[in-house]
């Protein structure tokens, strides 16, 4: 059933899901209610199940003709987190007993075991331990004389060059500095790429500075979320692409196109991403991008956003980018493992399709990557491949093996979501299953290492890509110690140049490159190949070591000027970052003339990433490109980024505003405003003085208002009296008043303080004004807020308490009001109490302690409270508790930071669709919020010279300013105004959040949270 046809079923299931949400998702009834699962049949078992592993098999459902078999189970395999096949078809498995914490040095618990099917019956009955004592293992690959291991913060190599399954020496630390702040998204998903590099992922909440052991900080490479690669022979490391979420899964198709799957994909708009070299993608936090990325464009000009999105533009769960109810169809937003099936056991219709485990749905999602311009549109295939109703099934990865069947590792645990509590994990379980098409399945014993070079070349035409990839790796390994047989090399050249199948030509090309036989003549032949992917890959292979001969660089420029293929142009755009500066500018100039690609999903963005990294060196060239470009967005990005540069860049962009008009002028003004919003103490550009009066007098109100906001940023206060008058006039146009408020508040115009105080009686501006008043230090402010407190709504009161806890001069009057009984003690949440203690004032601390005591609970107390509330919730007659009242509690306590459905803000993690995780998930995170904190959700507290204490998340940082995303606002602080800056190990969400609710209200909130 194609994806568009599934829309009808989606609408029906959406209604069912809203009317009666299923929990848990593994419920077997989903085989009836989910249209993508209705075709599945019970797994055909040869006999009744006897063992626990066989009982799980009995709870599996597959398409007609398929079956699942148990390859290995406990006690032979436990805690499997990664696996790989060697050239003999054996399975190497990483067992992760240390997870979820990195243990002290020398106390690692992890193992690597080898499973072998010696008798060829399909059962991997022989087990041996290869290595023990590893620490926080998360990735594994085999080849080049040993085993490659991810164990954050290290990338390790364990040598076994004589292949006796005994390490030749202790593990060698190749790299260190990988992040492990969030241990369920450490370096993972190892694979040998088509170009011979080892590829892997790292997730968004792990901050890394990666380098060889002992490398000083300047020599290290920064990585947050991204795809990295390491060359096994040259020992080189680099970032292949930046961005993503906590991705866990990588694979590539017959054209060498890499895809990854991930979770929490709201900003990416889909669960699957086509990964392009040099790309800068969305990330889950929507923060910490490169300086040339616009993550939050003005509302009027969303097209200014310039990070790459996912190739899928739909999602499998509302916790990501999915529509409400999508969890009930596809399983949820969380994906683990990526496989593009290129084996030879499953029917031909599945070849080239992408499969990924849906963690919470206990199903295997199936997708199709349709060509679209330079890239792909990833859509659901209409039917999923697999479903398991065993609640402990936790699939982690999937790969096709030498027999063409698909192998699945199962962590097997009641606990699904990451939790740092080491005691809650069941360490005794683990499974490996095989999903096979019964009619054609045959076990297959292999030993590719015993084959001669020529035989390995012949395998490049095998219909099972496992043979092609393994043969390529073996030839690459051999080429490092001896010359490859000349006949085999010639056969590869012949295949690369003449084979009728593009996939065979590509495969041969990759292998020629790996063995060092990709000559300039072979490159020229590939650059003129009829297939656009062969031509594109020739560009990528030539720039692999950033050394290309002048004659071939001229070929690049010729292609950029003449070739119509968006695929080839995309490879050339990626190459801009890997060629000499002079060639880079020639490529940029040529590619900017392809107006037909202006709306391509990828090309303008890859072109921009290359250009942007050249701009600091040659800004004049960038302005020339902007004037001539036939890709309008490119000019917009150039002018915006140039405006972020001090001095000449900003002044030149401002001067050029005089030549723009209409919508172009508005867009350029928006770009300059965006470039200056996060900067403090800006000097007025000379060109602005000549241009401002004309813009302020524009007949187009939108232009006038943009100019006034920009003028205020440049320190021009000439329009302030007029704006104060408009803001103070309740009969004035409300949009004009909003504009006046924005300008005057951004400028922190002290002369406007009397007007701001009067706005406390204006419902239209009240909440914004309350937050703004935190930036002024005046005794009038606490007096005005406290005198109106009883008449405010609950949302307004919360905002007042936020403001009154930001500075000592406000806190003391607040505490006076609490002591006098004018404000009830329980109206201040744990968040407010923590804010007060962070003021570091002795008198404030004394009075807080006298009123509230300590709000910190010991771990034992927290666990006991979680268990107690879980029991109360499960035993309560929830039908008697109001979900609508729960929503009100959410709006009061949670919505300032979290979004659920259409309510709230995306400061903290999205909660939409999280209800399927059950009540314990919420209790653990609310009662012990500091247990699992992504690096981007750690609270930063700043104290300024004028006494402000501002707490929130770092939304952006430059050399001169720090942008804090606080609960009520985003605040730009000049670094020279910062007295102290601390990053807390605590979450922005405080402990004791539930304390402000009665027992009944707590159940109402939990009912609301778990019902979505």
PDB file of C-alpha atoms in Angstrom, residues 737-874:
ATOM      1  CA  UNK A 737       1.816  49.140  20.369  1.00  0.00           C
ATOM      2  CA  UNK A 738       3.338  45.654  20.147  1.00  0.00           C
ATOM      3  CA  UNK A 739       6.012  47.034  17.863  1.00  0.00           C
ATOM      4  CA  UNK A 740       6.711  49.893  20.266  1.00  0.00           C
ATOM      5  CA  UNK A 741       6.973  47.455  23.147  1.00  0.00           C
ATOM      6  CA  UNK A 742       9.409  45.266  21.205  1.00  0.00           C
ATOM      7  CA  UNK A 743      11.700  48.172  20.355  1.00  0.00           C
ATOM      8  CA  UNK A 744      11.675  49.816  23.773  1.00  0.00           C
ATOM      9  CA  UNK A 745      12.019  46.559  25.687  1.00  0.00           C
ATOM     10  CA  UNK A 746      14.894  45.342  23.544  1.00  0.00           C
ATOM     11  CA  UNK A 747      16.655  48.648  24.152  1.00  0.00           C
ATOM     12  CA  UNK A 748      15.924  48.424  27.914  1.00  0.00           C
ATOM     13  CA  UNK A 749      14.853  52.047  27.692  1.00  0.00           C
ATOM     14  CA  UNK A 750      14.812  53.235  31.300  1.00  0.00           C
ATOM     15  CA  UNK A 751      12.767  56.284  30.429  1.00  0.00           C
ATOM     16  CA  UNK A 752       9.977  53.885  29.459  1.00  0.00           C
ATOM     17  CA  UNK A 753       9.789  52.296  32.928  1.00  0.00           C
ATOM     18  CA  UNK A 754       6.715  54.349  34.020  1.00  0.00           C
ATOM     19  CA  UNK A 755       4.963  53.210  30.846  1.00  0.00           C
ATOM     20  CA  UNK A 756       5.949  49.599  31.472  1.00  0.00           C
ATOM     21  CA  UNK A 757       4.571  49.752  35.001  1.00  0.00           C
ATOM     22  CA  UNK A 758       1.251  51.055  33.695  1.00  0.00           C
ATOM     23  CA  UNK A 759       1.150  48.095  31.291  1.00  0.00           C
ATOM     24  CA  UNK A 760       0.685  45.811  34.300  1.00  0.00           C
ATOM     25  CA  UNK A 761      -2.953  46.886  34.125  1.00  0.00           C
ATOM     26  CA  UNK A 762      -3.187  46.088  30.422  1.00  0.00           C
ATOM     27  CA  UNK A 763      -4.006  42.413  29.811  1.00  0.00           C
ATOM     28  CA  UNK A 764      -2.583  42.544  26.282  1.00  0.00           C
ATOM     29  CA  UNK A 765       0.954  43.257  27.537  1.00  0.00           C
ATOM     30  CA  UNK A 766       0.909  42.056  31.126  1.00  0.00           C
ATOM     31  CA  UNK A 767       2.809  38.768  30.907  1.00  0.00           C
ATOM     32  CA  UNK A 768       5.511  40.192  28.622  1.00  0.00           C
ATOM     33  CA  UNK A 769       5.878  43.217  30.855  1.00  0.00           C
ATOM     34  CA  UNK A 770       6.230  41.174  34.024  1.00  0.00           C
ATOM     35  CA  UNK A 771       9.116  39.275  32.455  1.00  0.00           C
ATOM     36  CA  UNK A 772      10.700  42.470  31.145  1.00  0.00           C
ATOM     37  CA  UNK A 773      10.652  44.149  34.554  1.00  0.00           C
ATOM     38  CA  UNK A 774      13.195  41.605  35.788  1.00  0.00           C
ATOM     39  CA  UNK A 775      15.775  43.498  33.727  1.00  0.00           C
ATOM     40  CA  UNK A 776      15.292  46.778  35.640  1.00  0.00           C
ATOM     41  CA  UNK A 777      16.397  47.390  39.220  1.00  0.00           C
ATOM     42  CA  UNK A 778      13.919  49.755  40.813  1.00  0.00           C
ATOM     43  CA  UNK A 779      12.048  49.622  44.136  1.00  0.00           C
ATOM     44  CA  UNK A 780       8.864  50.549  42.278  1.00  0.00           C
ATOM     45  CA  UNK A 781       8.825  47.173  40.553  1.00  0.00           C
ATOM     46  CA  UNK A 782       8.304  44.712  43.461  1.00  0.00           C
ATOM     47  CA  UNK A 783       5.831  47.148  44.990  1.00  0.00           C
ATOM     48  CA  UNK A 784       3.809  47.304  41.761  1.00  0.00           C
ATOM     49  CA  UNK A 785       3.865  43.541  41.252  1.00  0.00           C
ATOM     50  CA  UNK A 786       2.998  42.563  44.802  1.00  0.00           C
ATOM     51  CA  UNK A 787       0.168  45.076  45.096  1.00  0.00           C
ATOM     52  CA  UNK A 788      -1.517  43.545  42.037  1.00  0.00           C
ATOM     53  CA  UNK A 789      -0.671  39.920  42.770  1.00  0.00           C
ATOM     54  CA  UNK A 790      -4.063  38.786  44.104  1.00  0.00           C
ATOM     55  CA  UNK A 791      -5.866  40.157  41.072  1.00  0.00           C
ATOM     56  CA  UNK A 792      -3.665  38.370  38.539  1.00  0.00           C
ATOM     57  CA  UNK A 793      -4.410  35.053  36.827  1.00  0.00           C
ATOM     58  CA  UNK A 794      -2.431  31.944  37.772  1.00  0.00           C
ATOM     59  CA  UNK A 795      -0.204  32.372  34.691  1.00  0.00           C
ATOM     60  CA  UNK A 796       0.428  36.026  35.584  1.00  0.00           C
ATOM     61  CA  UNK A 797       1.232  35.095  39.172  1.00  0.00           C
ATOM     62  CA  UNK A 798       3.756  32.517  38.023  1.00  0.00           C
ATOM     63  CA  UNK A 799       5.411  35.169  35.866  1.00  0.00           C
ATOM     64  CA  UNK A 800       5.502  37.584  38.828  1.00  0.00           C
ATOM     65  CA  UNK A 801       7.216  34.997  41.011  1.00  0.00           C
ATOM     66  CA  UNK A 802       9.732  34.311  38.252  1.00  0.00           C
ATOM     67  CA  UNK A 803      10.595  38.010  38.122  1.00  0.00           C
ATOM     68  CA  UNK A 804      10.709  38.566  41.870  1.00  0.00           C
ATOM     69  CA  UNK A 805      13.215  35.734  42.322  1.00  0.00           C
ATOM     70  CA  UNK A 806      15.781  37.157  39.875  1.00  0.00           C
ATOM     71  CA  UNK A 807      17.516  39.742  42.097  1.00  0.00           C
ATOM     72  CA  UNK A 808      18.051  40.377  45.801  1.00  0.00           C
ATOM     73  CA  UNK A 809      16.292  43.740  45.764  1.00  0.00           C
ATOM     74  CA  UNK A 810      13.126  41.993  44.537  1.00  0.00           C
ATOM     75  CA  UNK A 811      13.502  38.833  46.614  1.00  0.00           C
ATOM     76  CA  UNK A 812      13.443  40.564  49.993  1.00  0.00           C
ATOM     77  CA  UNK A 813      10.075  42.314  49.426  1.00  0.00           C
ATOM     78  CA  UNK A 814       8.740  38.983  48.128  1.00  0.00           C
ATOM     79  CA  UNK A 815       9.872  37.184  51.267  1.00  0.00           C
ATOM     80  CA  UNK A 816       8.337  39.970  53.336  1.00  0.00           C
ATOM     81  CA  UNK A 817       5.029  39.325  51.583  1.00  0.00           C
ATOM     82  CA  UNK A 818       5.308  35.591  52.278  1.00  0.00           C
ATOM     83  CA  UNK A 819       6.077  36.232  55.964  1.00  0.00           C
ATOM     84  CA  UNK A 820       3.102  38.584  56.231  1.00  0.00           C
ATOM     85  CA  UNK A 821       0.804  36.017  54.652  1.00  0.00           C
ATOM     86  CA  UNK A 822       0.060  38.216  51.633  1.00  0.00           C
ATOM     87  CA  UNK A 823       1.468  35.467  49.386  1.00  0.00           C
ATOM     88  CA  UNK A 824       0.971  31.871  50.411  1.00  0.00           C
ATOM     89  CA  UNK A 825       4.132  29.862  50.952  1.00  0.00           C
ATOM     90  CA  UNK A 826       2.990  27.055  48.630  1.00  0.00           C
ATOM     91  CA  UNK A 827       2.481  29.477  45.735  1.00  0.00           C
ATOM     92  CA  UNK A 828       6.239  29.458  45.266  1.00  0.00           C
ATOM     93  CA  UNK A 829       7.281  26.260  43.495  1.00  0.00           C
ATOM     94  CA  UNK A 830      10.575  24.462  43.961  1.00  0.00           C
ATOM     95  CA  UNK A 831      11.788  26.328  40.884  1.00  0.00           C
ATOM     96  CA  UNK A 832      11.255  29.676  42.604  1.00  0.00           C
ATOM     97  CA  UNK A 833      12.910  28.508  45.810  1.00  0.00           C
ATOM     98  CA  UNK A 834      15.935  27.337  43.849  1.00  0.00           C
ATOM     99  CA  UNK A 835      16.048  30.692  42.053  1.00  0.00           C
ATOM    100  CA  UNK A 836      16.136  32.435  45.415  1.00  0.00           C
ATOM    101  CA  UNK A 837      19.003  30.299  46.708  1.00  0.00           C
ATOM    102  CA  UNK A 838      20.985  31.003  43.541  1.00  0.00           C
ATOM    103  CA  UNK A 839      21.040  34.694  44.392  1.00  0.00           C
ATOM    104  CA  UNK A 840      23.808  33.755  46.894  1.00  0.00           C
ATOM    105  CA  UNK A 841      22.657  36.316  49.422  1.00  0.00           C
ATOM    106  CA  UNK A 842      23.043  35.460  53.100  1.00  0.00           C
ATOM    107  CA  UNK A 843      19.811  37.142  54.219  1.00  0.00           C
ATOM    108  CA  UNK A 844      17.786  35.597  51.393  1.00  0.00           C
ATOM    109  CA  UNK A 845      19.226  32.156  52.179  1.00  0.00           C
ATOM    110  CA  UNK A 846      18.459  32.521  55.882  1.00  0.00           C
ATOM    111  CA  UNK A 847      14.850  33.402  55.216  1.00  0.00           C
ATOM    112  CA  UNK A 848      14.401  30.698  52.581  1.00  0.00           C
ATOM    113  CA  UNK A 849      15.729  28.072  55.002  1.00  0.00           C
ATOM    114  CA  UNK A 850      13.456  29.339  57.760  1.00  0.00           C
ATOM    115  CA  UNK A 851      10.418  29.157  55.497  1.00  0.00           C
ATOM    116  CA  UNK A 852      11.009  26.091  53.341  1.00  0.00           C
ATOM    117  CA  UNK A 853      13.885  24.171  54.877  1.00  0.00           C
ATOM    118  CA  UNK A 854      15.664  21.969  52.346  1.00  0.00           C
ATOM    119  CA  UNK A 855      13.951  20.842  49.177  1.00  0.00           C
ATOM    120  CA  UNK A 856      16.569  18.262  48.253  1.00  0.00           C
ATOM    121  CA  UNK A 857      15.727  14.574  48.667  1.00  0.00           C
ATOM    122  CA  UNK A 858      18.227  11.759  48.960  1.00  0.00           C
ATOM    123  CA  UNK A 859      18.291   9.151  46.161  1.00  0.00           C
ATOM    124  CA  UNK A 860      16.681   6.634  48.478  1.00  0.00           C
ATOM    125  CA  UNK A 861      13.876   9.050  49.316  1.00  0.00           C
ATOM    126  CA  UNK A 862      13.360   9.779  45.640  1.00  0.00           C
ATOM    127  CA  UNK A 863      13.136   6.096  44.713  1.00  0.00           C
ATOM    128  CA  UNK A 864      10.704   5.445  47.543  1.00  0.00           C
ATOM    129  CA  UNK A 865       8.521   8.343  46.453  1.00  0.00           C
ATOM    130  CA  UNK A 866       8.554   7.188  42.831  1.00  0.00           C
ATOM    131  CA  UNK A 867       7.489   3.719  43.872  1.00  0.00           C
ATOM    132  CA  UNK A 868       4.775   5.045  46.179  1.00  0.00           C
ATOM    133  CA  UNK A 869       3.259   7.389  43.600  1.00  0.00           C
ATOM    134  CA  UNK A 870       3.438   4.732  40.903  1.00  0.00           C
ATOM    135  CA  UNK A 871       1.469   2.369  43.147  1.00  0.00           C
ATOM    136  CA  UNK A 872      -1.073   5.077  44.015  1.00  0.00           C
ATOM    137  CA  UNK A 873      -1.544   5.940  40.346  1.00  0.00           C
ATOM    138  CA  UNK A 874      -1.982   2.339  39.238  1.00  0.00           C
TER     139      UNK A 874
END
